[in-house]
Structures are given as C-alpha cells and as structure tokens.
C-alpha cells in the first residue's frame, strides 16, 4: 500500500511549552489509525500540527505527505493536497450557509468550480446519508446546531471534500447511539483503498463499526504503545495507568 503520511521525530511547541516530544507515525492508503490517550496527552495537538495550524510550532522533525515535505506548508495548501481535519469543537459561522461554505471549500480544495445544481444534488444526497434534513443546507454554518449536529456537519464536509487523509478529532463525542451508528457508516462509506483515516476517540462504540488497523497510545506527548485493534480492548479493560508509567508519568 502506498504511503500517505510520514512523520519523523516530531516535536511541537505552543509558545515556550513543548507538547509533543518526538513522535513517529506512518499512515498508508487503505488504513484506519486510532489514537487514544488521557486528556491533555497531546492528541489534538498532533492533528493540528499535521494540518499546519500556525498556533503549533514544529521545532524539530519532519512531516511528509505522499513523499512531499509539508512541514512548512500553509494549512490551505495542505488541504489542497488532500488533508482534512474535523475539529474537536467545531465553530459556528453566522452569515454563511452550510451550502455556500462547503461549496466554496470544495472549489478551493479541488481547484474546480462547483456548478450550482450538481452541487446542490450532491449536498442533498450527503445530508440524507447523515439523516439530516435538507433544510440544513440553507442554515448558517453550525449556527444553533446541537453538539451532535456540529459533528455531523464536519462529517458532511469530509464526505464532500473527499480528502486523501481524514483526521477526526473525537467526532463521536456527544453523539447518541443512533448518531454514532450513522456517523460510523458515513466514515466507512468514505473509507477505501486510496484514502486513510486517523481517529481520536475515547469511546470504543465507534470502533464496533470501524475496525482500526493500527492503534497508538499517546501519553505525555509521546506514543508509548502501538498495536492492533486488541489494544482498544486492553485500554477498555485496564485504563491508561499501565501506559502512564511507560511515559514516565506514574
Ligand atoms: P488532548 O487532545 O490529548 O486532550 P491537547 O493536544 O488538546 O490534548 O493538549 C495537550 C496539552 O497542551 C494540554 O495540556 C493543553 O492544555 C495544551 N495546549 C494545547 N493547545 C494549546 C494552546 N493553543 N495553547 C496552550 N496550551 C495548549
Ligand atoms: Mg483533544
């Protein structure tokens, strides 16, 4: 399988504080990776650094995407290469409809003008996949949306932008059981042999629907253990205590 993302010795700081202390991660097309870890471990930091959020400074190490060094690349250029990040806490934007927002984003990312009516049809179909009413297309982006609806709106963007690497930060948090099932189905329908998914999750509910190929446990800004899906059960059964000592935190 071809390599999409490669990270070597990644150190990331916010201001003076180093949050990630030398991470390595390789993601190939066709794979699903799960990152688990205690609160404040640096999981969101990792995804923001991969996406190029300027608040997070890479002080050492490199990030490659499809063989290209993207360590210094701006976020919009990374998006055009096919990276996508769904935020842990999606913001709302009053004054811009979902339809306009996603159509503009799709035009920017694909470099192709999105014709109005075909785009409307696509949006309607994708809303239906998420069990969202078609009227959401006209609503301002996430404005007045419940926590669960915001998460669905992120998945809607993912499906329409169709990235090569989708990074989903606690997309399952705050979803009821039906919504978890629907969101999981959408992630499964999106995922194929040419793209990859990195999921951050605290729940193994979503992992009943999406089977990870690789699981990484991140504690104290370091990946302290890696394995297959069996690690999810191990964490579920024993918590993170055993891994804290590996991170030198115990
Ligand atoms: P996780 O997603 O694993 O819960 P985060 O990556 O959000 O953890 O945060 C890791 C640590 O870095 C936390 O202690 C958090 O407070 C800190 N941190 C994250 N982002 C910032 C920021 N923009 N400014 C200051 N501190 C931050
Ligand atoms: Mg987080």
XYZ file of N, CA and C and ligand atoms in Angstrom:
778
model
N 0.853 -1.208 0.000
C 0.000 0.000 0.000
C 0.877 1.242 0.000
N 0.416 2.286 -0.653
C 1.269 3.461 -0.782
C 1.188 4.341 0.463
N 2.314 4.958 0.733
C 2.422 5.786 1.935
C 1.766 7.143 1.706
N 0.886 7.530 2.620
C 0.300 8.868 2.539
C 1.055 9.824 3.454
N 1.051 9.505 4.743
C 1.644 10.409 5.733
C 2.846 9.751 6.397
N 3.911 10.528 6.534
C 5.034 10.033 7.340
C 5.534 11.151 8.240
N 5.603 10.839 9.501
C 6.066 11.803 10.497
C 7.291 11.217 11.159
N 8.340 12.019 11.258
C 9.542 11.543 11.938
C 9.980 12.520 13.006
N 10.156 12.005 14.210
C 10.730 12.764 15.330
C 10.060 14.128 15.521
N 8.743 14.142 15.508
C 8.015 15.418 15.566
C 7.989 16.010 16.985
N 8.540 17.195 17.083
C 8.457 17.975 18.327
C 7.604 19.205 18.048
N 6.605 19.439 18.893
C 5.698 20.575 18.670
C 5.589 21.392 19.952
N 5.641 22.710 19.794
C 5.508 23.612 20.944
C 4.406 24.615 20.709
N 3.800 25.051 21.814
C 2.966 26.253 21.793
C 3.678 27.234 22.707
N 4.116 28.338 22.148
C 4.933 29.268 22.934
C 6.198 28.558 23.397
N 6.458 28.641 24.681
C 7.680 28.050 25.238
C 7.492 26.578 25.592
N 6.228 26.146 25.585
C 5.919 24.821 26.119
C 5.947 23.745 25.037
N 6.778 22.733 25.222
C 6.787 21.622 24.266
C 5.686 20.630 24.633
N 4.814 20.345 23.643
C 3.663 19.466 23.879
C 3.871 18.068 23.295
N 4.628 17.974 22.211
C 4.936 16.665 21.620
C 6.451 16.524 21.589
N 6.923 15.333 22.022
C 8.352 15.176 22.263
C 8.980 14.105 21.372
N 8.765 14.190 20.067
C 9.441 13.248 19.188
C 8.562 12.093 18.773
N 7.544 12.379 17.957
C 6.609 11.341 17.518
C 6.944 10.827 16.120
N 6.768 9.539 15.941
C 6.879 8.929 14.616
C 5.541 8.296 14.275
N 5.120 8.474 13.033
C 3.845 7.884 12.619
C 3.837 7.745 11.103
N 3.454 6.573 10.632
C 3.329 6.375 9.185
C 1.924 5.847 8.890
N 1.258 6.495 7.942
C -0.097 6.103 7.558
C -0.111 5.817 6.065
N -0.563 4.618 5.707
C -0.631 4.237 4.290
C -2.075 4.280 3.795
N -2.218 4.406 2.494
C -3.552 4.368 1.889
C -4.227 3.064 2.273
N -5.515 3.151 2.554
C -6.290 1.965 2.909
C -6.363 1.689 4.407
N -5.619 2.501 5.205
C -5.553 2.200 6.641
C -6.460 3.097 7.487
N -6.842 2.548 8.654
C -7.507 3.330 9.699
C -6.623 3.277 10.945
N -6.246 4.440 11.426
C -5.442 4.536 12.656
C -6.282 5.146 13.763
N -6.105 4.627 14.956
C -6.784 5.209 16.110
C -5.739 5.703 17.097
N -5.959 6.910 17.603
C -5.086 7.456 18.639
C -5.898 7.580 19.912
N -5.424 6.936 20.963
C -6.098 7.011 22.258
C -5.139 7.619 23.263
N -5.682 8.118 24.347
C -4.817 8.658 25.391
C -5.591 9.527 26.346
N -4.992 9.783 27.503
C -5.657 10.578 28.534
C -5.886 12.011 28.041
N -6.735 12.734 28.743
C -6.948 14.149 28.420
C -5.635 14.909 28.556
N -5.401 15.796 27.610
C -4.191 16.622 27.686
C -2.933 15.914 27.231
N -3.087 14.739 26.616
C -1.926 13.956 26.192
C -1.204 14.575 24.995
N -1.955 15.360 24.210
C -1.374 15.935 23.002
C -1.990 15.400 21.717
N -3.127 14.723 21.834
C -3.764 14.116 20.661
C -4.220 15.191 19.664
N -4.977 16.168 20.172
C -5.440 17.236 19.268
C -4.253 18.027 18.718
N -3.252 18.239 19.571
C -2.040 18.953 19.140
C -1.429 18.273 17.917
N -1.354 16.950 17.965
C -0.775 16.199 16.846
C -1.541 16.470 15.553
N -2.860 16.392 15.619
C -3.653 16.602 14.397
C -3.525 18.043 13.896
N -3.528 19.005 14.827
C -3.355 20.404 14.417
C -1.995 20.618 13.756
N -0.963 19.969 14.289
C 0.380 20.113 13.708
C 0.418 19.506 12.302
N -0.257 18.368 12.125
C -0.288 17.733 10.794
C -1.010 18.648 9.802
N -2.055 19.332 10.296
C -2.851 20.214 9.420
C -2.169 21.567 9.208
N -1.159 21.864 10.023
C -0.427 23.125 9.830
C -1.035 24.319 10.535
N -1.757 24.085 11.619
C -2.288 25.192 12.414
C -1.123 26.025 12.947
N -1.078 27.328 12.592
C 0.087 28.149 12.947
C 0.291 28.345 14.457
N -0.731 28.011 15.265
C -0.565 28.137 16.722
C 0.425 27.090 17.260
N 0.657 26.029 16.471
C 1.512 24.930 16.906
C 2.803 24.940 16.083
N 3.929 25.152 16.753
C 5.207 25.270 16.054
C 5.954 23.944 16.067
N 6.334 23.500 14.889
C 7.187 22.309 14.787
C 8.617 22.772 15.032
N 9.203 22.321 16.123
C 10.547 22.774 16.471
C 11.612 21.775 16.014
N 11.193 20.542 15.727
C 12.128 19.518 15.284
C 11.323 18.440 14.582
N 11.954 17.757 13.623
C 11.292 16.659 12.931
C 10.627 17.138 11.654
N 10.129 16.172 10.859
C 9.528 16.491 9.561
C 8.195 15.775 9.398
N 7.351 16.352 8.525
C 6.086 15.733 8.123
C 6.073 15.634 6.599
N 5.857 14.435 6.092
C 5.739 14.239 4.641
C 4.335 13.776 4.293
N 3.852 14.239 3.139
C 2.575 13.740 2.630
C 2.785 13.316 1.185
N 2.526 12.072 0.898
C 2.796 11.469 -0.413
C 4.199 11.828 -0.900
N 5.142 11.729 0.013
C 6.542 11.938 -0.343
C 7.008 13.392 -0.358
N 6.062 14.328 -0.202
C 6.419 15.750 -0.223
C 6.576 16.263 1.213
N 7.660 16.970 1.462
C 7.858 17.547 2.798
C 6.885 18.720 2.966
N 5.920 18.560 3.870
C 4.893 19.606 4.055
C 5.095 20.365 5.370
N 6.226 20.118 6.029
C 6.431 20.686 7.371
C 6.209 22.196 7.409
N 6.601 22.880 6.328
C 6.496 24.351 6.331
C 5.289 24.851 5.526
N 4.479 23.935 5.019
C 3.386 24.332 4.119
C 2.196 24.936 4.889
N 1.519 25.911 4.268
C 0.356 26.524 4.924
C -0.821 25.542 4.948
N -1.764 25.808 5.846
C -2.915 24.915 6.014
C -3.724 24.771 4.730
N -3.940 25.869 4.013
C -4.770 25.775 2.804
C -4.086 24.920 1.741
N -2.759 24.992 1.669
C -2.053 24.149 0.700
C -2.141 22.684 1.108
N -2.091 22.429 2.407
C -2.227 21.038 2.870
C -3.628 20.507 2.531
N -4.626 21.379 2.683
C -5.995 20.968 2.353
C -6.079 20.611 0.870
N -5.390 21.394 0.039
C -5.431 21.107 -1.404
C -4.714 19.807 -1.751
N -3.747 19.425 -0.914
C -3.067 18.143 -1.150
C -3.948 16.963 -0.722
N -5.006 17.273 0.064
C -5.913 16.181 0.443
C -5.940 15.874 1.925
N -5.486 16.826 2.764
C -5.606 16.624 4.216
C -6.861 17.312 4.725
N -7.485 16.695 5.702
C -8.726 17.238 6.275
C -8.712 16.999 7.772
N -9.098 18.022 8.533
C -9.200 17.880 9.988
C -10.585 18.291 10.444
N -11.240 17.375 11.144
C -12.516 17.693 11.775
C -12.235 18.058 13.223
N -12.660 19.248 13.610
C -12.294 19.774 14.925
C -13.032 19.085 16.057
N -12.359 19.072 17.219
C -12.982 18.535 18.421
C -14.182 19.410 18.804
N -14.052 20.721 18.638
C -15.144 21.639 18.962
C -15.388 22.569 17.766
N -16.208 22.107 16.804
C -16.422 22.900 15.585
C -17.040 24.262 15.903
N -16.529 25.292 15.249
C -17.054 26.639 15.493
C -18.256 26.900 14.586
N -19.055 27.895 14.944
C -20.163 28.266 14.079
C -19.821 29.580 13.380
N -20.393 29.746 12.194
C -20.146 30.954 11.420
C -21.500 31.512 10.994
N -21.943 32.562 11.673
C -23.219 33.172 11.301
C -23.024 33.963 10.013
N -24.018 33.911 9.142
C -23.948 34.691 7.902
C -23.484 33.888 6.704
N -22.961 32.680 6.917
C -22.557 31.835 5.787
C -23.334 30.531 5.872
N -24.075 30.229 4.808
C -24.850 28.990 4.845
C -23.920 27.796 4.691
N -24.386 26.648 5.182
C -23.637 25.402 5.020
C -23.305 25.189 3.555
N -24.330 25.406 2.703
C -24.130 25.138 1.282
C -23.020 26.017 0.704
N -23.072 27.306 1.009
C -22.042 28.209 0.490
C -20.672 27.871 1.032
N -20.642 27.566 2.319
C -19.357 27.264 2.958
C -18.718 26.045 2.308
N -19.493 24.983 2.195
C -18.916 23.725 1.705
C -18.602 23.828 0.206
N -19.450 24.569 -0.523
C -19.201 24.719 -1.969
C -17.925 25.534 -2.206
N -17.746 26.577 -1.403
C -16.534 27.395 -1.516
C -15.298 26.572 -1.152
N -15.437 25.785 -0.084
C -14.310 24.947 0.346
C -13.968 23.917 -0.728
N -14.998 23.334 -1.312
C -14.781 22.304 -2.349
C -14.092 22.922 -3.579
N -14.517 24.118 -3.943
C -13.889 24.813 -5.072
C -12.417 25.080 -4.757
N -12.145 25.554 -3.543
C -10.771 25.892 -3.160
C -9.886 24.650 -3.121
N -10.406 23.577 -2.536
C -9.599 22.372 -2.345
C -9.395 21.622 -3.667
N -10.437 21.560 -4.489
C -10.340 20.781 -5.729
C -9.785 21.612 -6.876
N -9.841 22.945 -6.730
C -9.408 23.816 -7.822
C -10.405 23.818 -8.972
N -11.589 23.277 -8.730
C -12.612 23.222 -9.781
C -13.886 23.901 -9.314
N -14.373 24.803 -10.157
C -15.631 25.482 -9.868
C -16.729 24.429 -9.688
N -17.522 24.587 -8.637
C -18.599 23.633 -8.386
C -19.892 24.195 -8.956
N -20.409 23.561 -9.979
C -21.641 24.055 -10.593
C -22.796 23.907 -9.617
N -23.662 24.912 -9.617
C -24.664 25.052 -8.556
C -25.578 23.831 -8.415
N -26.202 23.421 -9.517
C -27.228 22.389 -9.353
C -26.659 21.002 -9.075
N -25.598 20.617 -9.785
C -24.983 19.336 -9.398
C -24.524 19.350 -7.935
N -24.000 20.507 -7.494
C -23.538 20.576 -6.110
C -24.703 20.442 -5.134
N -25.803 21.108 -5.455
C -26.997 21.016 -4.595
C -27.454 19.560 -4.469
N -27.418 18.850 -5.609
C -27.851 17.444 -5.593
C -26.927 16.593 -4.716
N -25.620 16.843 -4.866
C -24.634 16.104 -4.077
C -24.848 16.369 -2.583
N -25.038 17.646 -2.247
C -25.212 18.029 -0.844
C -26.459 17.368 -0.253
N -27.516 17.373 -1.046
C -28.775 16.790 -0.578
C -28.606 15.289 -0.295
N -27.903 14.617 -1.197
C -27.686 13.177 -1.014
C -26.853 12.909 0.233
N -25.837 13.738 0.426
C -24.957 13.526 1.582
C -25.665 13.870 2.896
N -26.525 14.881 2.867
C -27.322 15.202 4.061
C -28.201 14.014 4.416
N -28.768 13.430 3.383
C -29.633 12.269 3.599
C -28.852 11.105 4.212
N -27.619 10.897 3.727
C -26.763 9.841 4.299
C -26.561 10.041 5.799
N -26.592 11.309 6.217
C -26.357 11.614 7.637
C -27.653 11.788 8.419
N -28.763 11.443 7.777
C -30.082 11.609 8.394
C -30.296 13.045 8.861
N -29.830 13.999 8.043
C -30.053 15.418 8.329
C -31.081 15.958 7.342
N -31.942 16.826 7.833
C -32.977 17.406 6.990
C -32.330 18.284 5.903
N -32.882 18.252 4.661
C -32.296 19.064 3.576
C -32.236 20.562 3.915
N -33.092 21.001 4.837
C -33.111 22.432 5.188
C -31.797 22.882 5.837
N -30.993 21.923 6.313
C -29.713 22.311 6.920
C -28.786 22.989 5.909
N -28.969 22.695 4.627
C -28.131 23.312 3.601
C -28.215 24.832 3.640
N -29.412 25.317 3.996
C -29.644 26.767 3.980
C -29.264 27.426 5.302
N -29.042 26.616 6.319
C -28.769 27.215 7.636
C -27.339 27.720 7.723
N -27.136 28.727 8.582
C -25.777 29.218 8.770
C -24.936 28.118 9.385
N -23.670 28.086 8.985
C -22.764 27.004 9.370
C -22.731 26.809 10.884
N -23.241 25.680 11.302
C -23.222 25.253 12.711
C -23.966 26.193 13.662
N -24.605 27.229 13.122
C -25.235 28.237 13.964
C -26.470 27.648 14.642
N -26.450 27.584 15.951
C -27.563 26.995 16.695
C -27.619 25.485 16.587
N -26.588 24.868 16.009
C -26.565 23.403 15.892
C -26.257 22.797 17.262
N -26.854 21.666 17.549
C -26.505 20.924 18.755
C -25.096 20.347 18.570
N -24.513 19.884 19.683
C -23.174 19.290 19.613
C -23.112 18.173 18.581
N -24.133 17.312 18.586
C -24.171 16.192 17.659
C -24.302 16.647 16.209
N -25.112 17.694 15.988
C -25.287 18.205 14.621
C -23.993 18.828 14.088
N -23.249 19.467 14.973
C -21.953 20.024 14.549
C -21.013 18.921 14.099
N -21.021 17.821 14.841
C -20.151 16.696 14.483
C -20.586 16.125 13.132
N -21.895 16.033 12.935
C -22.387 15.541 11.640
C -22.003 16.507 10.522
N -22.039 17.795 10.813
C -21.700 18.770 9.780
C -20.228 18.646 9.375
N -19.372 18.254 10.315
C -17.966 18.012 9.985
C -17.835 16.794 9.061
N -18.629 15.765 9.364
C -18.585 14.554 8.534
C -19.131 14.849 7.135
N -20.140 15.717 7.086
C -20.675 16.150 5.789
C -19.568 16.820 4.960
N -18.836 17.701 5.591
C -17.725 18.374 4.891
C -16.690 17.359 4.423
N -16.374 16.405 5.299
C -15.399 15.374 4.919
C -15.858 14.622 3.680
N -17.131 14.232 3.671
C -17.609 13.410 2.557
C -17.611 14.195 1.253
N -17.915 15.489 1.324
C -17.969 16.252 0.083
C -16.570 16.663 -0.370
N -15.710 16.999 0.569
C -14.342 17.368 0.185
C -13.545 16.145 -0.263
N -13.925 14.980 0.258
C -13.315 13.713 -0.151
C -11.781 13.740 -0.066
N -11.252 13.961 1.141
C -9.793 14.074 1.297
C -9.092 12.729 1.146
N -7.756 12.788 1.005
C -6.979 11.541 0.993
C -6.705 11.067 2.406
N -6.573 12.051 3.323
C -6.361 11.706 4.728
C -7.358 12.487 5.576
N -8.288 11.775 6.196
C -9.287 12.412 7.067
C -8.874 12.208 8.515
N -8.719 13.311 9.237
C -8.349 13.240 10.651
C -9.551 13.708 11.463
N -10.064 12.835 12.298
C -11.318 13.112 13.005
C -11.060 13.140 14.507
N -11.226 14.322 15.092
C -10.885 14.528 16.498
C -12.128 14.396 17.375
N -12.263 13.252 17.999
C -13.395 12.979 18.886
C -14.738 13.271 18.230
N -14.833 12.848 16.973
C -16.068 13.066 16.220
C -17.245 12.325 16.846
N -16.947 11.295 17.630
C -18.041 10.515 18.232
C -18.473 11.045 19.596
N -17.737 12.014 20.156
C -18.118 12.520 21.478
C -19.424 13.292 21.389
N -20.301 13.052 22.331
C -21.554 13.803 22.383
C -22.618 13.302 21.417
N -22.368 12.180 20.773
C -23.376 11.639 19.852
C -24.208 10.567 20.560
N -25.499 10.559 20.272
C -26.314 9.470 20.812
C -26.044 8.195 20.008
N -26.564 7.069 20.482
C -26.212 5.779 19.851
C -26.577 5.725 18.369
N -27.723 6.325 18.014
C -28.128 6.301 16.601
C -27.166 7.137 15.765
N -26.800 8.301 16.308
C -25.895 9.188 15.569
C -24.511 8.550 15.423
N -24.047 7.844 16.445
C -22.752 7.148 16.329
C -22.802 6.154 15.171
N -23.923 5.437 15.083
C -24.066 4.444 14.021
C -24.050 5.121 12.643
N -24.772 6.232 12.539
C -24.858 6.939 11.254
C -23.506 7.523 10.866
N -22.852 8.158 11.828
C -21.535 8.756 11.552
C -20.531 7.657 11.191
N -20.571 6.553 11.928
C -19.662 5.438 11.623
C -19.885 4.913 10.217
N -21.154 4.803 9.834
C -21.475 4.307 8.486
C -20.912 5.261 7.428
N -21.034 6.562 7.698
C -20.506 7.551 6.755
C -18.985 7.476 6.645
N -18.326 7.247 7.770
C -16.864 7.114 7.728
C -16.486 5.854 6.949
N -17.214 4.761 7.215
C -16.953 3.509 6.473
C -17.204 3.687 4.980
N -18.283 4.377 4.631
C -18.597 4.582 3.211
C -17.549 5.461 2.529
N -16.999 6.397 3.303
C -15.942 7.266 2.765
C -14.651 6.484 2.534
N -14.330 5.633 3.500
C -13.023 4.977 3.506
C -12.894 3.936 2.395
N -11.753 4.002 1.685
C -11.469 2.987 0.664
C -9.959 2.765 0.580
N -9.546 2.017 -0.407
C -8.130 1.633 -0.503
C -7.213 2.785 -0.897
N -7.808 3.913 -1.308
C -6.965 5.027 -1.757
C -6.845 6.123 -0.701
N -7.614 6.034 0.383
C -7.530 7.085 1.401
C -7.285 6.465 2.782
N -7.146 7.330 3.770
C -6.869 6.835 5.122
C -7.577 7.715 6.142
N -7.761 7.138 7.327
C -8.466 7.835 8.402
C -7.609 7.762 9.671
N -7.488 8.899 10.352
C -6.931 8.896 11.715
C -8.048 9.350 12.648
N -8.380 8.499 13.586
C -9.470 8.791 14.529
C -8.906 8.995 15.921
N -9.328 10.058 16.575
C -9.082 10.183 18.014
C -10.400 9.861 18.685
N -10.368 8.950 19.618
C -11.622 8.616 20.292
C -11.383 8.161 21.726
N -12.352 8.416 22.565
C -12.329 7.899 23.934
C -13.276 6.719 24.067
N -14.113 6.554 23.043
C -15.168 5.555 23.142
C -14.841 4.406 22.225
N -15.164 3.206 22.640
C -14.936 2.159 21.663
C -16.205 1.802 20.904
N -17.262 2.597 21.168
C -18.507 2.364 20.446
C -18.308 2.487 18.931
N -17.645 3.576 18.537
C -17.425 3.820 17.105
C -16.554 2.705 16.510
N -15.692 2.116 17.367
C -14.771 1.090 16.879
C -15.451 -0.261 16.718
N -16.727 -0.307 17.128
C -17.501 -1.514 16.827
C -17.900 -1.502 15.357
N -17.940 -0.301 14.782
C -18.350 -0.159 13.382
C -17.160 -0.008 12.442
N -16.077 0.575 12.968
C -14.903 0.828 12.132
C -13.724 0.116 12.761
N -13.184 -0.847 12.049
C -12.103 -1.624 12.632
C -10.761 -0.963 12.309
N -10.019 -0.578 13.363
C -8.727 0.063 13.103
C -7.656 -0.954 12.714
N -6.739 -0.532 11.861
C -5.593 -1.373 11.522
C -4.477 -1.181 12.540
N -4.359 0.076 13.023
C -3.274 0.404 13.960
C -3.824 1.271 15.083
N -3.399 0.976 16.299
C -3.805 1.774 17.456
C -2.544 2.318 18.131
N -2.580 3.617 18.436
C -1.433 4.272 19.065
C -1.891 4.873 20.378
N -1.143 4.640 21.416
C -1.480 5.245 22.709
C -0.519 6.381 22.983
N -1.122 7.564 23.142
C -0.339 8.796 23.301
C -0.516 9.290 24.728
N 0.577 9.416 25.423
C 0.546 9.934 26.805
C 1.715 10.892 26.965
N 1.444 12.022 27.568
C 2.528 12.961 27.868
C 3.325 13.376 26.642
N 2.635 13.487 25.486
C 3.317 13.959 24.272
C 4.206 12.925 23.606
N 4.031 11.653 24.005
C 4.807 10.577 23.377
C 3.886 9.412 23.037
N 4.190 8.717 21.943
C 3.480 7.462 21.674
C 4.168 6.395 22.506
N 3.414 5.853 23.473
C 4.044 4.918 24.416
C 3.760 3.467 24.061
N 2.750 3.240 23.233
C 2.497 1.863 22.826
C 1.747 1.848 21.497
N 2.057 0.867 20.673
C 1.355 0.704 19.399
C 0.973 -0.746 19.220
N -0.146 -0.940 18.528
C -0.570 -2.313 18.291
C -1.748 -2.344 17.344
N -2.476 -3.428 17.391
C -3.660 -3.595 16.555
C -4.910 -3.346 17.370
N -6.066 -3.754 16.840
C -7.344 -3.491 17.499
C -7.433 -4.042 18.929
N -6.609 -5.041 19.244
C -6.651 -5.629 20.596
C -6.296 -4.597 21.667
N -5.534 -3.549 21.277
C -5.160 -2.509 22.246
C -6.380 -1.750 22.757
N -7.393 -1.608 21.888
C -8.620 -0.920 22.290
C -9.260 -1.650 23.461
N -9.309 -2.973 23.363
C -9.904 -3.776 24.438
C -9.047 -3.710 25.699
N -7.745 -3.680 25.496
C -6.817 -3.602 26.628
C -7.061 -2.301 27.411
N -7.217 -1.192 26.690
C -7.469 0.100 27.341
C -8.827 0.090 28.032
N -9.801 -0.466 27.331
C -11.153 -0.559 27.890
C -11.135 -1.325 29.222
N -10.376 -2.404 29.254
C -10.338 -3.256 30.445
C -9.501 -2.649 31.574
N -8.370 -2.045 31.233
C -7.402 -1.665 32.275
C -7.172 -0.168 32.428
N -7.748 0.653 31.547
C -7.474 2.082 31.621
C -6.064 2.402 31.143
N -5.611 3.612 31.448
C -4.325 4.074 30.912
C -3.182 3.962 31.917
N -3.483 3.499 33.133
C -2.462 3.513 34.185
C -1.157 2.829 33.774
N -1.310 1.654 33.148
C -0.121 0.888 32.775
C 0.753 1.667 31.785
N 0.103 2.532 30.997
C 0.851 3.267 29.974
C 1.492 4.528 30.535
N 0.885 5.043 31.612
C 1.464 6.247 32.223
C 2.899 5.991 32.660
N 3.128 4.790 33.214
C 4.490 4.508 33.664
C 5.452 4.456 32.473
N 4.949 3.968 31.325
C 5.786 3.945 30.122
C 6.170 5.357 29.703
N 5.262 6.315 30.009
C 5.532 7.709 29.654
C 6.342 8.412 30.748
N 6.678 7.663 31.781
C 7.425 8.256 32.882
C 6.587 9.162 33.743
N 5.257 8.954 33.684
C 4.359 9.851 34.429
C 3.903 9.251 35.756
N 4.065 7.945 35.898
C 3.489 7.306 37.088
C 4.358 7.538 38.329
P -5.691 16.078 24.071
O -6.321 16.376 22.756
O -4.853 14.839 24.065
O -6.668 16.044 25.197
P -4.308 18.563 23.583
O -3.450 18.245 22.421
O -5.516 19.375 23.317
O -4.662 17.246 24.403
O -3.452 19.362 24.647
C -2.195 18.902 25.147
C -1.671 19.891 26.174
O -1.297 21.079 25.505
C -2.683 20.300 27.212
O -2.010 20.465 28.428
C -3.224 21.601 26.688
O -3.664 22.434 27.722
C -2.014 22.188 25.988
N -2.391 23.011 24.820
C -2.971 22.579 23.702
N -3.182 23.600 22.838
C -2.731 24.692 23.447
C -2.675 26.076 23.082
N -3.121 26.508 21.894
N -2.120 26.933 23.979
C -1.662 26.496 25.173
N -1.683 25.217 25.559
C -2.207 24.325 24.734
Mg -8.189 16.768 22.193
